[in-house]
XYZ file of C-alpha atoms in Angstrom:
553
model
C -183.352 -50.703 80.663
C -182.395 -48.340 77.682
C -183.121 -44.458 79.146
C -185.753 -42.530 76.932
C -185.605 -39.066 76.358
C -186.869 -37.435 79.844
C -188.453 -34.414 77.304
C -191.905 -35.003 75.611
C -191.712 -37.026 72.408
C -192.840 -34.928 69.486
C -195.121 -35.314 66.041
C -192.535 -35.806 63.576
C -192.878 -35.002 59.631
C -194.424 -38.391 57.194
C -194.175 -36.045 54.282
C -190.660 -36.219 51.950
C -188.233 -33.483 52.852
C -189.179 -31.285 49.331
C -192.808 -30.907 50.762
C -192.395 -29.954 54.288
C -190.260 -26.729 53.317
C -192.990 -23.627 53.747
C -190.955 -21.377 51.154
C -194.045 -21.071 49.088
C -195.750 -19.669 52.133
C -192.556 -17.295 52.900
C -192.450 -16.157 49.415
C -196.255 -15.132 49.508
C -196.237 -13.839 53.463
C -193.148 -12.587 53.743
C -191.414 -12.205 49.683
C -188.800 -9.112 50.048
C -187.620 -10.370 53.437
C -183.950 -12.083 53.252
C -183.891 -15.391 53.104
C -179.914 -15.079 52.760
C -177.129 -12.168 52.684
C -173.703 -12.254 51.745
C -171.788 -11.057 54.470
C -168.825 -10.812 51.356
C -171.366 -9.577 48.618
C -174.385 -7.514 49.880
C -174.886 -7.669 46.145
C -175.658 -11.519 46.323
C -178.594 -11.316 48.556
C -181.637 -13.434 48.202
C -184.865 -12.662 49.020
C -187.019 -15.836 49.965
C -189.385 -15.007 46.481
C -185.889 -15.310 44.957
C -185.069 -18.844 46.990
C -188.462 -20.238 46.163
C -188.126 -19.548 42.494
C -184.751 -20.651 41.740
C -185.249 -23.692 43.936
C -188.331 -24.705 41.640
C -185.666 -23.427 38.184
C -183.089 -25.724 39.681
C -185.520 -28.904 39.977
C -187.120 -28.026 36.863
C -183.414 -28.209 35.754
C -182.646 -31.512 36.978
C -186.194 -32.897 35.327
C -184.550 -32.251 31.913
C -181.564 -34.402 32.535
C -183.942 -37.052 34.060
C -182.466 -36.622 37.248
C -184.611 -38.533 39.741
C -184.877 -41.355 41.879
C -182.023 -42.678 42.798
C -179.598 -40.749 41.230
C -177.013 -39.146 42.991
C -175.645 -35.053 42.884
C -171.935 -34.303 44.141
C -171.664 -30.631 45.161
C -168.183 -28.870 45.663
C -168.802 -25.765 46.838
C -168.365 -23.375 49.653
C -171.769 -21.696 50.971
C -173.609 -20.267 49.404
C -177.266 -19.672 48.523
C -177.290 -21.741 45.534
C -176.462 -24.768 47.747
C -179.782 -24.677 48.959
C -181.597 -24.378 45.667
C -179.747 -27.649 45.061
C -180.479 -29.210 47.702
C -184.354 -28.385 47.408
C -184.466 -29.471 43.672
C -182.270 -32.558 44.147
C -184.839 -33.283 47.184
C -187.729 -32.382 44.777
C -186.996 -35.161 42.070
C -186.405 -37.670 44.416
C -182.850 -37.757 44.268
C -179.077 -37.742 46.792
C -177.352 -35.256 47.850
C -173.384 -35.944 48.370
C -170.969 -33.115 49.420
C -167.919 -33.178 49.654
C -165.154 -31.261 51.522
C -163.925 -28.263 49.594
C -160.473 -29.029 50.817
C -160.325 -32.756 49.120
C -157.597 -33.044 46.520
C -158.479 -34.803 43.166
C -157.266 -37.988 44.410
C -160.209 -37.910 47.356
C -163.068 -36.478 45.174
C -162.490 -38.910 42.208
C -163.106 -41.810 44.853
C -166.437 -40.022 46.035
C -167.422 -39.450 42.498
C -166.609 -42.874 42.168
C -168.030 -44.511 45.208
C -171.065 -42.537 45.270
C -172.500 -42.738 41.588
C -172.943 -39.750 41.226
C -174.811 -38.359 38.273
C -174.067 -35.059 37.867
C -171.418 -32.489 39.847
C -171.807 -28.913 40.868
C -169.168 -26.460 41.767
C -167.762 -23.368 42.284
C -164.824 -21.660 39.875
C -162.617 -22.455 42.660
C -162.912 -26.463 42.305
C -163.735 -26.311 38.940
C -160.475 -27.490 37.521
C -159.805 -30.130 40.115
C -163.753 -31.458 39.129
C -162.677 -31.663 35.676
C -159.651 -34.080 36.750
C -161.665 -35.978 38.911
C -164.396 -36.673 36.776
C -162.114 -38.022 34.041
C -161.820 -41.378 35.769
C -165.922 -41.186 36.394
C -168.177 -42.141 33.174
C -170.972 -42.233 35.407
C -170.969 -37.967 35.512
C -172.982 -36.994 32.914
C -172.878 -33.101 33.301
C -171.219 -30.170 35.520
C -172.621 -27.369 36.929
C -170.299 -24.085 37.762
C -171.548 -21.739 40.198
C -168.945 -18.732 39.242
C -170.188 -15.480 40.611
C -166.712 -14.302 41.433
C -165.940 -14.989 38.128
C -168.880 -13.752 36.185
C -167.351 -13.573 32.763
C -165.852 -16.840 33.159
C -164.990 -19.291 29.721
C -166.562 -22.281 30.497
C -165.032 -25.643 28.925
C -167.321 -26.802 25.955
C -170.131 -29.119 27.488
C -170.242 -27.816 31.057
C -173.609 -25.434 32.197
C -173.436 -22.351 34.207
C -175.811 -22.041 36.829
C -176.822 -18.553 35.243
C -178.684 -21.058 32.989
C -180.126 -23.163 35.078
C -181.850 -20.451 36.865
C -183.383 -18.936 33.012
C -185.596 -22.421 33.577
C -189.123 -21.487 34.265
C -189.958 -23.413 36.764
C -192.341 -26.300 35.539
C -195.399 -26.302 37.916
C -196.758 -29.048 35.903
C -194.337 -31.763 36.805
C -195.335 -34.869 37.964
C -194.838 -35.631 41.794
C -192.266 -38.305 42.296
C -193.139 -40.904 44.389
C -190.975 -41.188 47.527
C -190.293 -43.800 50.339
C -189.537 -41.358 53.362
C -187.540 -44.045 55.215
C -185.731 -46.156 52.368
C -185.221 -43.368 49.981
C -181.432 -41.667 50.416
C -181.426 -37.540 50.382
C -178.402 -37.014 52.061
C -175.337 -39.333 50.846
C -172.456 -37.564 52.950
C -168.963 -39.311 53.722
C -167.844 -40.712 57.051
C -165.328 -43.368 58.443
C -167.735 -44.375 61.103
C -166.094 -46.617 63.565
C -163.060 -47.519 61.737
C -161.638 -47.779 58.147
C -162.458 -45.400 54.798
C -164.264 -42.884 54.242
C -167.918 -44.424 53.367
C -171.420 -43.334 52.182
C -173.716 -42.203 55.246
C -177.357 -43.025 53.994
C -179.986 -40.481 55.495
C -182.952 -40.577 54.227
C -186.209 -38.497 53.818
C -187.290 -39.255 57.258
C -183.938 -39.093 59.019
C -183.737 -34.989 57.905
C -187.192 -34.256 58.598
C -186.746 -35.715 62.288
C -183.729 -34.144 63.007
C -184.700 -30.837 61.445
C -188.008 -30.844 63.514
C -186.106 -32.633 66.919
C -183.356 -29.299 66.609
C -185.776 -26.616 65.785
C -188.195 -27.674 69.095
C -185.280 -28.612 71.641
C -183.000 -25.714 70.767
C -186.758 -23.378 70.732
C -188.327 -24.447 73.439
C -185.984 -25.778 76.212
C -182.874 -23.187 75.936
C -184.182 -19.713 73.997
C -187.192 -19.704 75.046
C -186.319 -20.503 78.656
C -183.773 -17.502 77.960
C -186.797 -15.531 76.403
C -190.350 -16.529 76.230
C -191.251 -14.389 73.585
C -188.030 -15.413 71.400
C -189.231 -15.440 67.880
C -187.119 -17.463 64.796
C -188.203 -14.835 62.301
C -187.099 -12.098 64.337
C -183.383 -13.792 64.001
C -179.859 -13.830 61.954
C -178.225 -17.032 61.816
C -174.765 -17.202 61.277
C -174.076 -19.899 58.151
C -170.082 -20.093 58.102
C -169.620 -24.225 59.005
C -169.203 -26.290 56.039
C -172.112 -27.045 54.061
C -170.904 -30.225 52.927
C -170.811 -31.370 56.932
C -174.416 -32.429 58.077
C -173.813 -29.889 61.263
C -173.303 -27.148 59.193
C -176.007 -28.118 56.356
C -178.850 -28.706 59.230
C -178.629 -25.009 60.144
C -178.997 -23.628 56.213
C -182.047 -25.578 56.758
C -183.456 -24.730 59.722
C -182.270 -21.067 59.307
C -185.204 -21.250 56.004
C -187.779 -23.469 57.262
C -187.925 -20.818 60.364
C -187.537 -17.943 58.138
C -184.777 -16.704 59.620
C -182.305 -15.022 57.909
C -179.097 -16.624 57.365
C -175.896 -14.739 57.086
C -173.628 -16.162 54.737
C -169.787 -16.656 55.160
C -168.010 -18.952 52.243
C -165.670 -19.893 54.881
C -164.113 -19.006 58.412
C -163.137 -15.662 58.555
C -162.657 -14.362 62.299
C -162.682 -10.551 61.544
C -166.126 -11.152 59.318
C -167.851 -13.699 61.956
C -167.365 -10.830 64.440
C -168.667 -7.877 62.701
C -171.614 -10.117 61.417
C -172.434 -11.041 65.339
C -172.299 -7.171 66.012
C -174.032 -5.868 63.244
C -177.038 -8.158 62.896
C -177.406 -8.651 66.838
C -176.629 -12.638 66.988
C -178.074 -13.781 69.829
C -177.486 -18.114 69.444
C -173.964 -19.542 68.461
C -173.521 -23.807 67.393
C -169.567 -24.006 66.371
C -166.783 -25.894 66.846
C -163.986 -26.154 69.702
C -161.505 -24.119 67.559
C -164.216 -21.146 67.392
C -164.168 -21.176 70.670
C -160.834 -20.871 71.190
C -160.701 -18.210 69.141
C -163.270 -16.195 71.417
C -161.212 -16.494 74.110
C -157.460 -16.332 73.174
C -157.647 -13.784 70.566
C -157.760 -9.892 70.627
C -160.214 -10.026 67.520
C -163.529 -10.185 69.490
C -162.184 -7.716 71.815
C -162.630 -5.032 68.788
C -166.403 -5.839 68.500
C -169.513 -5.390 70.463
C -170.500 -9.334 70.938
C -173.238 -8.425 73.871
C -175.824 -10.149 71.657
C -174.916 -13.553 72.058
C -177.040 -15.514 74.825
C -175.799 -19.206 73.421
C -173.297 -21.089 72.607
C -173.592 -24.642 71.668
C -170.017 -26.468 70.755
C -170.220 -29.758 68.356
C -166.742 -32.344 68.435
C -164.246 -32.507 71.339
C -164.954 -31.263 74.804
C -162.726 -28.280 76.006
C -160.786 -27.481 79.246
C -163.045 -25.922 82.083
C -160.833 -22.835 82.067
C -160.540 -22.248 78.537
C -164.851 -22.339 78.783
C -164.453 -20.153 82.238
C -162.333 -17.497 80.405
C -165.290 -17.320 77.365
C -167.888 -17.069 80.060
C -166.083 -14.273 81.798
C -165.264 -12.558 78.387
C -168.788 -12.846 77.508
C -170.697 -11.316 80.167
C -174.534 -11.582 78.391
C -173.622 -15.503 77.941
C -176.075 -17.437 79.800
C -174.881 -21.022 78.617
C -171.836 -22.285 76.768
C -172.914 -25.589 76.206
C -171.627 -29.093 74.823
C -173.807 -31.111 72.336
C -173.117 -34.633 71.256
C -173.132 -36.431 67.550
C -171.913 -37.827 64.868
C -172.584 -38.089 60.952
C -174.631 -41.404 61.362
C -177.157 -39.965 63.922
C -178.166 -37.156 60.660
C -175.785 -34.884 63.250
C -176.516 -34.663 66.750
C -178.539 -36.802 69.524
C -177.949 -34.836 72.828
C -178.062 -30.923 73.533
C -177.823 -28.897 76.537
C -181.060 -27.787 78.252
C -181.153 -23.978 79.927
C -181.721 -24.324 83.272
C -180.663 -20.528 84.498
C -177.335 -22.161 85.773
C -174.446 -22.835 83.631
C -174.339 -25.823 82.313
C -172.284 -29.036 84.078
C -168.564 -29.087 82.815
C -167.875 -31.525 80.904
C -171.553 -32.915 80.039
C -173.226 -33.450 76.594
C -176.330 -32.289 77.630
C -179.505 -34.097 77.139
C -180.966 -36.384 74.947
C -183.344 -35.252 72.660
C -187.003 -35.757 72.219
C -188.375 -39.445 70.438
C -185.003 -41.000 71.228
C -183.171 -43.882 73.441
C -179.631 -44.538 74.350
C -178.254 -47.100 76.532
C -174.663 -47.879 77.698
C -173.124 -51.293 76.854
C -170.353 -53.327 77.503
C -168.226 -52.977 74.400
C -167.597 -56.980 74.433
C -170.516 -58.470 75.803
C -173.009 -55.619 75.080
C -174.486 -56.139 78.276
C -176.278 -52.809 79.405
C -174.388 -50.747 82.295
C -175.902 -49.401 85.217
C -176.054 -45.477 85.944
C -172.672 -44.296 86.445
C -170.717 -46.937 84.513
C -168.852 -46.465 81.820
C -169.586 -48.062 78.376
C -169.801 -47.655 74.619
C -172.836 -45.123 73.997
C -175.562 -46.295 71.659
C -178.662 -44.371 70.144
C -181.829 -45.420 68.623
C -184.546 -42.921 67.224
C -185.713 -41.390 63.812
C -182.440 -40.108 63.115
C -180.171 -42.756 62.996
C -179.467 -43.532 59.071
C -180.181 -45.810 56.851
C -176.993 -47.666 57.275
C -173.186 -47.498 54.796
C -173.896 -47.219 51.057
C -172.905 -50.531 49.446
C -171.078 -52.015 52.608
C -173.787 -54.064 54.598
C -171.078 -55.458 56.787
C -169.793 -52.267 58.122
C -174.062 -51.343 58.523
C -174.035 -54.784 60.418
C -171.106 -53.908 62.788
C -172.647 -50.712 63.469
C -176.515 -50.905 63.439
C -177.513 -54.298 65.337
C -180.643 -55.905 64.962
C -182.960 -54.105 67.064
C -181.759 -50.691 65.432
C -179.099 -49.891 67.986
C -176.425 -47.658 66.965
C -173.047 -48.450 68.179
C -171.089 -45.028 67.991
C -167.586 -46.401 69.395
C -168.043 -43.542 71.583
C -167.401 -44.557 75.471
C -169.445 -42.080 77.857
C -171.552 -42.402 81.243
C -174.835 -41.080 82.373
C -175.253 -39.356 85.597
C -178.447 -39.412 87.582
C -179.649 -36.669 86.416
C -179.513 -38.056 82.661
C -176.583 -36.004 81.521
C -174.141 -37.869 78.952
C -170.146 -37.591 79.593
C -168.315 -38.404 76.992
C -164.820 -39.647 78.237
C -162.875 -41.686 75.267
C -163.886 -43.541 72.163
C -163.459 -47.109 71.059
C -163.281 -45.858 67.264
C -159.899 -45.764 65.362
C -161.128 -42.293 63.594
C -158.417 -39.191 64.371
C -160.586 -35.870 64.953
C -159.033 -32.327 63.250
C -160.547 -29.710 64.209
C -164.113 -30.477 63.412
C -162.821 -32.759 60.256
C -162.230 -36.805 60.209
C -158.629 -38.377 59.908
C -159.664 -42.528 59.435
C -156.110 -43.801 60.004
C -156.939 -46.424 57.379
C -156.521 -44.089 54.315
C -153.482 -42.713 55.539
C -151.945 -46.025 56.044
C -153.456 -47.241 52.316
C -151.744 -43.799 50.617
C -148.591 -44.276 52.916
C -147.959 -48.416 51.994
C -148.385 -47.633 48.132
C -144.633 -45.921 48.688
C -142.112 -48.197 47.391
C -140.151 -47.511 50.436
C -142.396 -47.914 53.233
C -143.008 -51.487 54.220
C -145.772 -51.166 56.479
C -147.236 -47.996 58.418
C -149.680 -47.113 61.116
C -150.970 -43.643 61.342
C -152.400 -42.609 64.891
C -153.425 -39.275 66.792
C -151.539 -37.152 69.041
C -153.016 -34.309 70.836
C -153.253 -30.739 70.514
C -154.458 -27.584 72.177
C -155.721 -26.057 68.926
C -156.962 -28.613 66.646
C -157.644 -31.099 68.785
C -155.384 -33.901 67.399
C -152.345 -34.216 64.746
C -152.169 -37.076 62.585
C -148.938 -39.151 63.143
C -147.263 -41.832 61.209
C -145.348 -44.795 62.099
C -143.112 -46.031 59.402
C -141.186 -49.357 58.935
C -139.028 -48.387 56.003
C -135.906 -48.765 53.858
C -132.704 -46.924 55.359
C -132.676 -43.852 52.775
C -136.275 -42.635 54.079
C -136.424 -39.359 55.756
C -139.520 -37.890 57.715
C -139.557 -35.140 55.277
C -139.876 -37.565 52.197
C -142.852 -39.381 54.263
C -144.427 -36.116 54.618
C -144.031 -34.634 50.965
C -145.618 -37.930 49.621
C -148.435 -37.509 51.794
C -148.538 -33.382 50.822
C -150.002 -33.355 47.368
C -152.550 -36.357 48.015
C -154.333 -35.446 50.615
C -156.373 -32.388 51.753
C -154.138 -29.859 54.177
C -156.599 -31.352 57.467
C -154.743 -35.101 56.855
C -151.354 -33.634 56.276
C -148.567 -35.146 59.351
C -148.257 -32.343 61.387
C -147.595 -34.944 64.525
C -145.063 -36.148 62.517
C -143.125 -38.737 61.120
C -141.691 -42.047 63.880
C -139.425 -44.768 62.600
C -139.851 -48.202 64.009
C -138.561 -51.265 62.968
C -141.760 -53.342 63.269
C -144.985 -52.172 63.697
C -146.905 -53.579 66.787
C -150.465 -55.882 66.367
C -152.378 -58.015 68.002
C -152.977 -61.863 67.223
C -155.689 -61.188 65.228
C -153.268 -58.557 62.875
C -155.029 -55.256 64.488
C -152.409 -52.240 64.500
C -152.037 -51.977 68.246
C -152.880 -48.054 67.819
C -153.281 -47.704 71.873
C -150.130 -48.571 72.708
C -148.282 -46.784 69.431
C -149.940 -43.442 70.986
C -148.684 -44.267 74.649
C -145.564 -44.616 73.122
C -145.346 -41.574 71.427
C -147.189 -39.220 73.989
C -144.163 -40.632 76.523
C -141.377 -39.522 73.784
C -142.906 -36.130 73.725
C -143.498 -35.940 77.396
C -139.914 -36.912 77.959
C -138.461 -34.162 75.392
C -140.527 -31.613 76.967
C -138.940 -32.197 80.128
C -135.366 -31.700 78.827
C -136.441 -28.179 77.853
């Protein structure tokens, strides 16, 4: 039997995602309060009047270029406000929403232009130049946007908008509502390999959002800060907004942060110094990052310059850590009351399993529970036959927040979603008796960096267009900081160095893909009758050469 959610199921929102944000009733109860501030630029704060308005400018906006259903915007940016007045106008005309990573070279964001549609391209000053060489190869972008407040004065290239001009739009309260499917329409269109090959189109729809924005405000509420403090209040709170937008992890919490009416503070992108006066200024009392955050907090002397007494929670997304690196951040921390694990993936609209405060820390190791209005059962990986309690088997999830399925690839939707809505994550985990998730390996090809995806397959596609590599097979290899190092296995011509290898792969990729587990030489590459790279074996290998070299030391 599949195990349901042991926490009450919830009322979950039928309305599309543009109608269930209350920032008309936060403009009118609650106008000069921040909806955002600029940890960088205290003179780029937004009130949530400010939000509401230039949310409605920026849809109003869109209605001119008959942006609407269907249609799909690309947005390379790092936070910042405007991402969410994009979002809420692209959500308002019944349109997609694709980011992508700010770190993608022109080669990567011309094949998500490409792949994706889409119809029109915001950025920031930074990207702007590498948008404009992208696009080139795209006749389906009709226009681009340019956030450029660092650049305020900035010449423009004939044709393109600033988003100074967007927001001069009064906003057109007469528009006509667009009619929208909540659970076949796409709103979010963001990239993942999934279980194994490219980089694809995640569809998440209307409903998918709304669930998972409703599922994380309630469990992470009611059954760990309110268990911590019953009279914890969301309005009362700053939320720290420093994860990647263009990741769904770090886009859910811009959006809870403002349907809450929080206050989000705004980082464009990692900055340890800036994170730690933020937590001690504004009092931060809840904390959802990834492993190499948390490494931070407890090998560096940064947070040792800062009063961090405020934070209660931590909640990691990707790759477990070692139970003394989470011991040390426990003991460092002395006000932390949980430093917990959560469990997702891009598919499930982020996450499907958080920890629940119990006043004890939480079990090492565990993903914590599932969350409300949602199954998951434990399967063979071959037969799919369910797995008792205890046993180990490839996790899958059903609920409201498993999406729509791969944009324009219904046999890689088939190989993941089955027919009764089960999604396979290629993620092999246990549950204990008391319904706690492990996870202890995964079944997927996919190489995790830091809190970014490596699919081996587009490494291996760039690598095989050199003349002088004859085949290739790119696989992970641990590490204590980023979690793993993509590595290449060549079959080449005699005049090949690792270093060549490695500068061809330099300028194509973003710095997250580069081989920093190096280059190996083989002279044939191992597979299986069928022709699958034997990747398993190629990382035994490798681990043993490394192991063995270590020991000579």
């Amino acid at each position: 039997m599949p195990y349901k959610s042991h926490l009450p199921s919830i009322p979950l929102p039928k309305k599309p995602v543009g109608n269930i944000f209350p920032l008309w009733k936060h403009s009118v109860e609650d106008p000069n309060r921040p909806a955002f501030i600029n940890a960088e630029d205290s003179t780029d704060n937004v009130t949530f009047r400010d939000l509401y308005t230039r949310s409605l400018s920026t849809a109003t906006f869109l209605e001119e270029l008959h942006f609407g259903h269907g249609d799909v915007a690309c947005i390379d940016m790092r936070n910042c406000w405007e991402y969410f007045a994009i979002f809420l106008g692209v959500a308002l005309r019944g349109g997609a929403m694709s980011g992508a990573n700010h770190l993608f070279t022109e080669y990567e964001l011309q094949r998500q232009f490409k792949d994706s549609a889409s119809k029109i391209v915001f950025c920031d000053e930074e990207s702007l130049q590498k948008c404009l060489k992208a696009a080139k190869g795209c006749p389906n972008i009709q226009t681009i946007v340019v956030v450029h407040k660092r650049s305020p004065n900035l010449d423009l290239p004939f044709g393109l908008v600033s988003f100074k001009n967007v927001l001069k739009r009064k906003p057109n309260v007469n528009s006509q509502p667009i009619d929208i499917d909540t659970k076949r329409d796409v709103l979010l269109l963001p990239y993942s390999s999934g279980t194994t090959g490219s980089p694809k189109g995640v569809m998440i729809s209307h409903r998918n959002v709304g669930a998972m924005i409703d599922l994380r405000i309630n469990h992470t509420e009611n059954y760990i800060m309110k268990k911590i403090d019953p009279q914890f209040d969301w309005k009362q709170q700053h939320v720290m907004l420093f994860l990647p937008f263009a990741h769904v992890f770090g886009l859910q919490m811009l959006l809870r942060a403002v349907i809450c009416r929080a206050t989000g503070v705004l980082i464009s992108k990692f900055q340890p110094k800036l994170l730690c006066q933020c937590i001690e200024k504004y009092k931060v009392r809840l904390l959802k990052i990834p492993p190499p955050v948390v490494i931070f907090l407890s090998k560096s002397e940064i947070p040792r310059e800062f009063d961090l007494s405020s934070v209660e929670v931590i909640i990691m997304g990707g790759a477990p850590l070692g139970k003394e690196l989470c011991d040390d951040v426990m003991a460092k921390m002395p006000n932390l009351k949980l430093l917990g694990q959560s469990y997702g993936m891009t598919e499930l609209t982020v996450i499907s399993h958080q920890p629940v405060y119990s006043g004890k820390q939480q079990k090492f190791g565990t993903a914590g529970k599932l969350l409300s209005n949602n199954e998951m059962k434990i399967v063979d990986p071959k037969t799919k036959e369910e797995k008792p309690s205890g046993e180990r088997g490839e996790i899958c999830i059903r609920g409201p927040t498993v999406m729509m399925g791969y944009l324009n690839r219904p046999q890689a939707t088939a190989q993941t979603i089955d027919d009764e809505g089960w999604l396979h994550t290629g993620d092999v985990g246990y549950v204990d008796s008391d319904g706690d998730l492990f996870v202890v390996d995964r079944l997927k090809e996919l190489i995790k960096v830091k809190t970014f995806q490596v699919p081996p397959a587009e490494l291996e596609d760039l690598l095989l267009s050199h003349p002088k590599i004859h085949d290739a097979a790119v696989i992970g290899i641990p590490n204590v900081r980023d979690g793993e190092h993509p590595m290449a296995v060549v079959k080449k011509d005699a005049d090949l160095s690792e270093e060549d290898v490695k500068s061809f792969v330099k300028d194509r990729v973003a710095p997250y893909k580069q081989l920093a587990g190096g280059v190996q030489f083989i002279h044939t590459i191992p597979k299986s009758s069928s022709g699958k790279i034997m990747r398993r074996y190629l990382r035994d290998e490798a681990l043993a050469i490394r192991n063995a070299s270590q020991s000579k030391i």
